[in-house]
Each structure stands twice: as structure tokens, then as C-alpha cells.
Short mmCIF file of C-alpha atoms in Angstrom, two decimals:
data_model
loop_
_atom_site.label_atom_id
_atom_site.label_comp_id
_atom_site.label_asym_id
_atom_site.label_seq_id
_atom_site.Cartn_x
_atom_site.Cartn_y
_atom_site.Cartn_z
CA MET R 4 -143.62 -38.24 -95.31
CA ARG R 5 -144.42 -35.85 -92.51
CA ASN R 6 -145.98 -36.82 -89.22
CA GLU R 7 -148.62 -34.11 -89.36
CA HIS R 8 -150.60 -35.69 -86.54
CA GLY R 9 -147.61 -35.38 -84.18
CA TYR R 10 -147.05 -31.78 -85.26
CA VAL R 11 -150.70 -30.84 -84.68
CA GLU R 12 -150.73 -32.55 -81.27
CA TYR R 13 -147.56 -30.77 -80.23
CA VAL R 14 -148.79 -27.34 -81.35
CA GLN R 15 -152.16 -27.78 -79.65
CA ALA R 16 -150.52 -28.85 -76.41
CA ARG R 17 -147.84 -26.11 -76.38
CA MET R 18 -149.58 -23.10 -77.97
CA ARG R 19 -150.16 -21.27 -74.68
CA TRP R 20 -146.50 -21.72 -73.67
CA LEU R 21 -145.30 -20.55 -77.10
CA ARG R 22 -147.47 -17.43 -76.94
CA GLN R 23 -146.34 -16.59 -73.41
CA LEU R 24 -142.68 -17.04 -74.32
CA ALA R 25 -143.12 -14.91 -77.44
CA TYR R 26 -144.91 -12.25 -75.39
CA GLY R 27 -142.04 -12.21 -72.93
CA LEU R 28 -139.67 -11.61 -75.81
CA CYS R 29 -141.77 -9.09 -77.75
CA GLY R 30 -143.77 -7.31 -75.06
CA GLN R 31 -146.84 -7.04 -77.30
CA TRP R 32 -149.41 -9.73 -77.99
CA SER R 33 -149.78 -8.83 -81.65
CA ALA R 34 -146.02 -9.13 -82.23
CA ALA R 35 -145.93 -12.30 -80.14
CA ASP R 36 -148.65 -13.89 -82.25
CA ASP R 37 -146.75 -12.99 -85.43
CA LEU R 38 -143.57 -14.47 -83.99
CA VAL R 39 -145.34 -17.70 -82.98
CA GLN R 40 -146.89 -17.99 -86.44
CA GLU R 41 -143.50 -17.57 -88.09
CA CYS R 42 -142.02 -20.17 -85.75
CA LEU R 43 -144.85 -22.66 -86.39
CA VAL R 44 -144.40 -22.40 -90.16
CA ALA R 45 -140.69 -23.11 -89.76
CA LEU R 46 -141.45 -25.91 -87.29
CA TYR R 47 -143.80 -27.56 -89.78
CA ARG R 48 -141.08 -27.48 -92.44
CA HIS R 49 -138.57 -29.03 -90.03
CA TRP R 50 -140.90 -31.22 -87.97
CA HIS R 51 -139.02 -34.40 -88.87
CA ARG R 52 -135.85 -32.93 -87.36
CA ALA R 53 -137.58 -31.29 -84.38
CA SER R 54 -139.56 -34.40 -83.45
CA GLY R 55 -136.31 -36.38 -83.33
CA ALA R 56 -134.55 -33.90 -81.04
CA ASP R 57 -133.72 -34.79 -77.43
CA SER R 58 -136.09 -32.02 -76.34
CA VAL R 59 -138.73 -30.80 -78.77
CA ASP R 60 -139.45 -27.87 -76.44
CA GLY R 61 -135.78 -26.92 -76.44
CA TYR R 62 -135.65 -27.13 -80.23
CA VAL R 63 -138.77 -24.99 -80.61
CA ARG R 64 -137.61 -22.51 -77.96
CA ALA R 65 -134.37 -22.02 -79.90
CA MET R 66 -136.36 -21.51 -83.13
CA LEU R 67 -138.58 -18.91 -81.47
CA VAL R 68 -135.68 -17.02 -79.90
CA HIS R 69 -133.68 -17.03 -83.13
CA ALA R 70 -136.71 -15.74 -85.06
CA TYR R 71 -137.14 -12.99 -82.45
CA LEU R 72 -133.47 -11.99 -82.61
CA ALA R 73 -133.54 -12.03 -86.43
CA GLU R 74 -136.37 -9.46 -86.47
CA ARG R 75 -133.90 -6.68 -85.71
CA ASP R 76 -132.50 -7.19 -89.22
CA ARG R 77 -135.88 -6.55 -90.85
CA SER R 78 -136.50 -2.90 -91.55
CA TRP R 79 -140.29 -3.22 -91.47
CA SER R 80 -140.22 -4.43 -87.88
CA ARG R 81 -138.76 -1.10 -86.79
CA ARG R 82 -141.45 0.90 -88.63
CA VAL R 83 -144.66 -1.07 -88.11
CA SER R 84 -146.14 -1.14 -84.63
CA PRO R 85 -149.79 -2.22 -84.48
CA VAL R 86 -151.85 -0.42 -81.88
CA ALA R 87 -154.67 -2.89 -81.24
CA GLU R 88 -154.06 -5.79 -78.89
CA VAL R 89 -155.67 -9.22 -79.15
CA VAL R 90 -158.66 -9.67 -76.84
CA GLY R 91 -158.86 -12.69 -74.56
CA VAL R 92 -155.17 -13.51 -74.30
CA PRO R 93 -153.82 -15.40 -71.31
CA PRO R 94 -152.28 -13.26 -68.59
CA ALA R 95 -148.52 -12.84 -68.32
CA PRO R 96 -146.73 -13.98 -65.18
CA GLN R 97 -147.77 -11.85 -62.21
CA VAL R 98 -145.80 -8.79 -61.17
CA ASP R 99 -147.02 -6.25 -58.64
CA ALA R 100 -149.68 -4.31 -60.51
CA GLU R 101 -148.14 -0.92 -59.78
CA HIS R 102 -144.77 -2.06 -61.15
CA ARG R 103 -145.96 -4.07 -64.16
CA VAL R 104 -146.12 -1.16 -66.62
CA ASP R 105 -142.75 0.19 -65.48
CA LEU R 106 -141.13 -3.24 -65.75
CA LEU R 107 -142.53 -3.86 -69.24
CA ASN R 108 -141.37 -0.42 -70.39
CA ALA R 109 -137.89 -1.05 -68.97
CA LEU R 110 -137.69 -4.45 -70.67
CA ALA R 111 -138.66 -2.80 -73.96
CA GLN R 112 -135.64 -0.49 -73.65
CA LEU R 113 -133.17 -3.38 -73.43
CA SER R 114 -131.49 -4.78 -76.51
CA ARG R 115 -133.19 -7.82 -78.02
CA GLY R 116 -130.34 -10.04 -76.86
CA GLN R 117 -130.49 -8.80 -73.27
CA ARG R 118 -134.26 -9.12 -73.18
CA ALA R 119 -134.04 -12.65 -74.60
CA VAL R 120 -131.49 -13.65 -71.93
CA LEU R 121 -133.70 -12.32 -69.12
CA VAL R 122 -136.86 -13.92 -70.49
CA LEU R 123 -135.16 -17.31 -70.86
CA ARG R 124 -133.37 -17.17 -67.49
CA TYR R 125 -136.13 -15.71 -65.32
CA TRP R 126 -139.45 -16.13 -67.14
CA GLU R 127 -138.71 -19.57 -68.58
CA ASP R 128 -136.52 -20.44 -65.55
CA LEU R 129 -133.78 -21.98 -67.70
CA ASP R 130 -130.32 -22.55 -66.32
CA VAL R 131 -127.30 -20.93 -67.96
CA ALA R 132 -126.47 -23.96 -70.15
CA ARG R 133 -130.01 -24.32 -71.53
CA THR R 134 -130.21 -20.56 -72.13
CA ALA R 135 -126.93 -20.71 -74.03
CA ALA R 136 -128.25 -23.61 -76.11
CA ALA R 137 -131.46 -21.72 -76.94
CA LEU R 138 -129.50 -18.62 -77.95
CA GLY R 139 -126.70 -20.48 -79.72
CA CYS R 140 -123.97 -18.81 -77.66
CA SER R 141 -121.52 -19.66 -74.89
CA THR R 142 -122.43 -19.84 -71.21
CA GLY R 143 -120.05 -16.94 -70.60
CA THR R 144 -122.05 -14.80 -72.99
CA VAL R 145 -125.26 -15.70 -71.17
CA LYS R 146 -123.72 -14.76 -67.82
CA SER R 147 -122.32 -11.45 -69.05
CA GLN R 148 -125.50 -10.49 -70.93
CA THR R 149 -127.59 -11.37 -67.87
CA SER R 150 -125.38 -9.16 -65.73
CA TYR R 151 -125.54 -6.26 -68.21
CA ALA R 152 -129.31 -6.61 -68.56
CA ILE R 153 -129.91 -6.66 -64.81
CA SER R 154 -127.65 -3.62 -64.38
CA ALA R 155 -129.61 -1.82 -67.09
CA LEU R 156 -132.91 -2.69 -65.39
CA ARG R 157 -131.57 -1.40 -62.08
CA ARG R 158 -130.66 1.90 -63.76
CA LEU R 159 -134.06 2.11 -65.46
CA LEU R 160 -135.98 1.09 -62.32
CA PRO R 161 -134.05 2.52 -59.35
CA ASN R 162 -137.00 2.23 -56.94
CA TYR R 163 -138.20 -1.24 -57.99
CA GLN R 164 -137.87 -4.01 -55.38
CA PRO R 165 -138.53 -7.41 -56.96
CA GLY R 166 -140.73 -9.93 -55.18
CA GLY R 167 -138.14 -12.73 -55.14
CA ALA R 168 -134.41 -13.07 -54.83
CA ASP R 169 -134.12 -14.73 -58.26
CA THR R 170 -135.85 -12.01 -60.26
CA PRO R 171 -134.15 -9.02 -61.88
#
């Protein structure tokens, strides 16, 4: 019934990307690993549909983002915050070392939706249409949320000068 071999191959090949995307969304490796696990369970249940999609990565990205955004509705996610981090995790994309902590703290202060838009647009380097597809919203919403999120980051980080013109 299920093509478990295809599922296993996909997960093995894309696990690092999934964890990095989840980390970008969550900001903590422990929460990212939980999010990836939740997504992989759902992906297994829907592998027949996902494997037939035009872009399996796009399908899985949307699943991961939707799972992340749905966490705000779970009361336990607001109360439980593990302290220990996983050892030996791959590094996140590079930011100037002196600004990394400030940037991560500022991202944590954004709403989940704004953080998701920034992670998809600038970390995943998706265009507006693909970001909208991953979030299940209009391109106008992506543009406005990107603008609001960047404005919020500028207020939170008034002295931060990004390394590239395309970064917030």
C-alpha cells in the first residue's frame, strides 16, 4: 500500500534541511526536532499524496509551516520550554557572531506568522508566490507580513546593519 522505501529515502535525504527550516521557525533545536518529528509522522500518513505532488519539498515545507503555526493554539507549547539543547546539531546560516544572539532574540519576539514569512522568504529564499503557497495565504498577505516583520526587526534592532541587501 505505502511506498515506505520512497518515504525513508526522502526523509534520509532531506532531514538536515527539515531540521534547519524548523530551527529557523522555532529558534530552539529541541522545539525544531519536535516539530520535525510531528511533520514526519503526518508525512508518513500522507506519503501517497505527498509523493505525487509537483514538489515534494514544497508539500513538506507547507506541512512543517502549518504545524509550526498551529502550535500557537496548543496551551502546553506556551508553558513548556526545555532548557537543554541537542548536542552536535548542524550550524544555522551564518550571521555576524556579535549580532547572532540579538537577531535570534528579535526573531523570537515576532509573531509566529511574521517569523514564518521571514524564514521562508530570506532563510529558505522562496519567492512571494512559493511563500504564499507554503503558508496557504495570498501573495498580498506575504508582502504585507514581510513588510511588517522587517519594520518590527528594524525597531527591535536599530543598530543592526545586515550583511546583504536582501536580508532583513
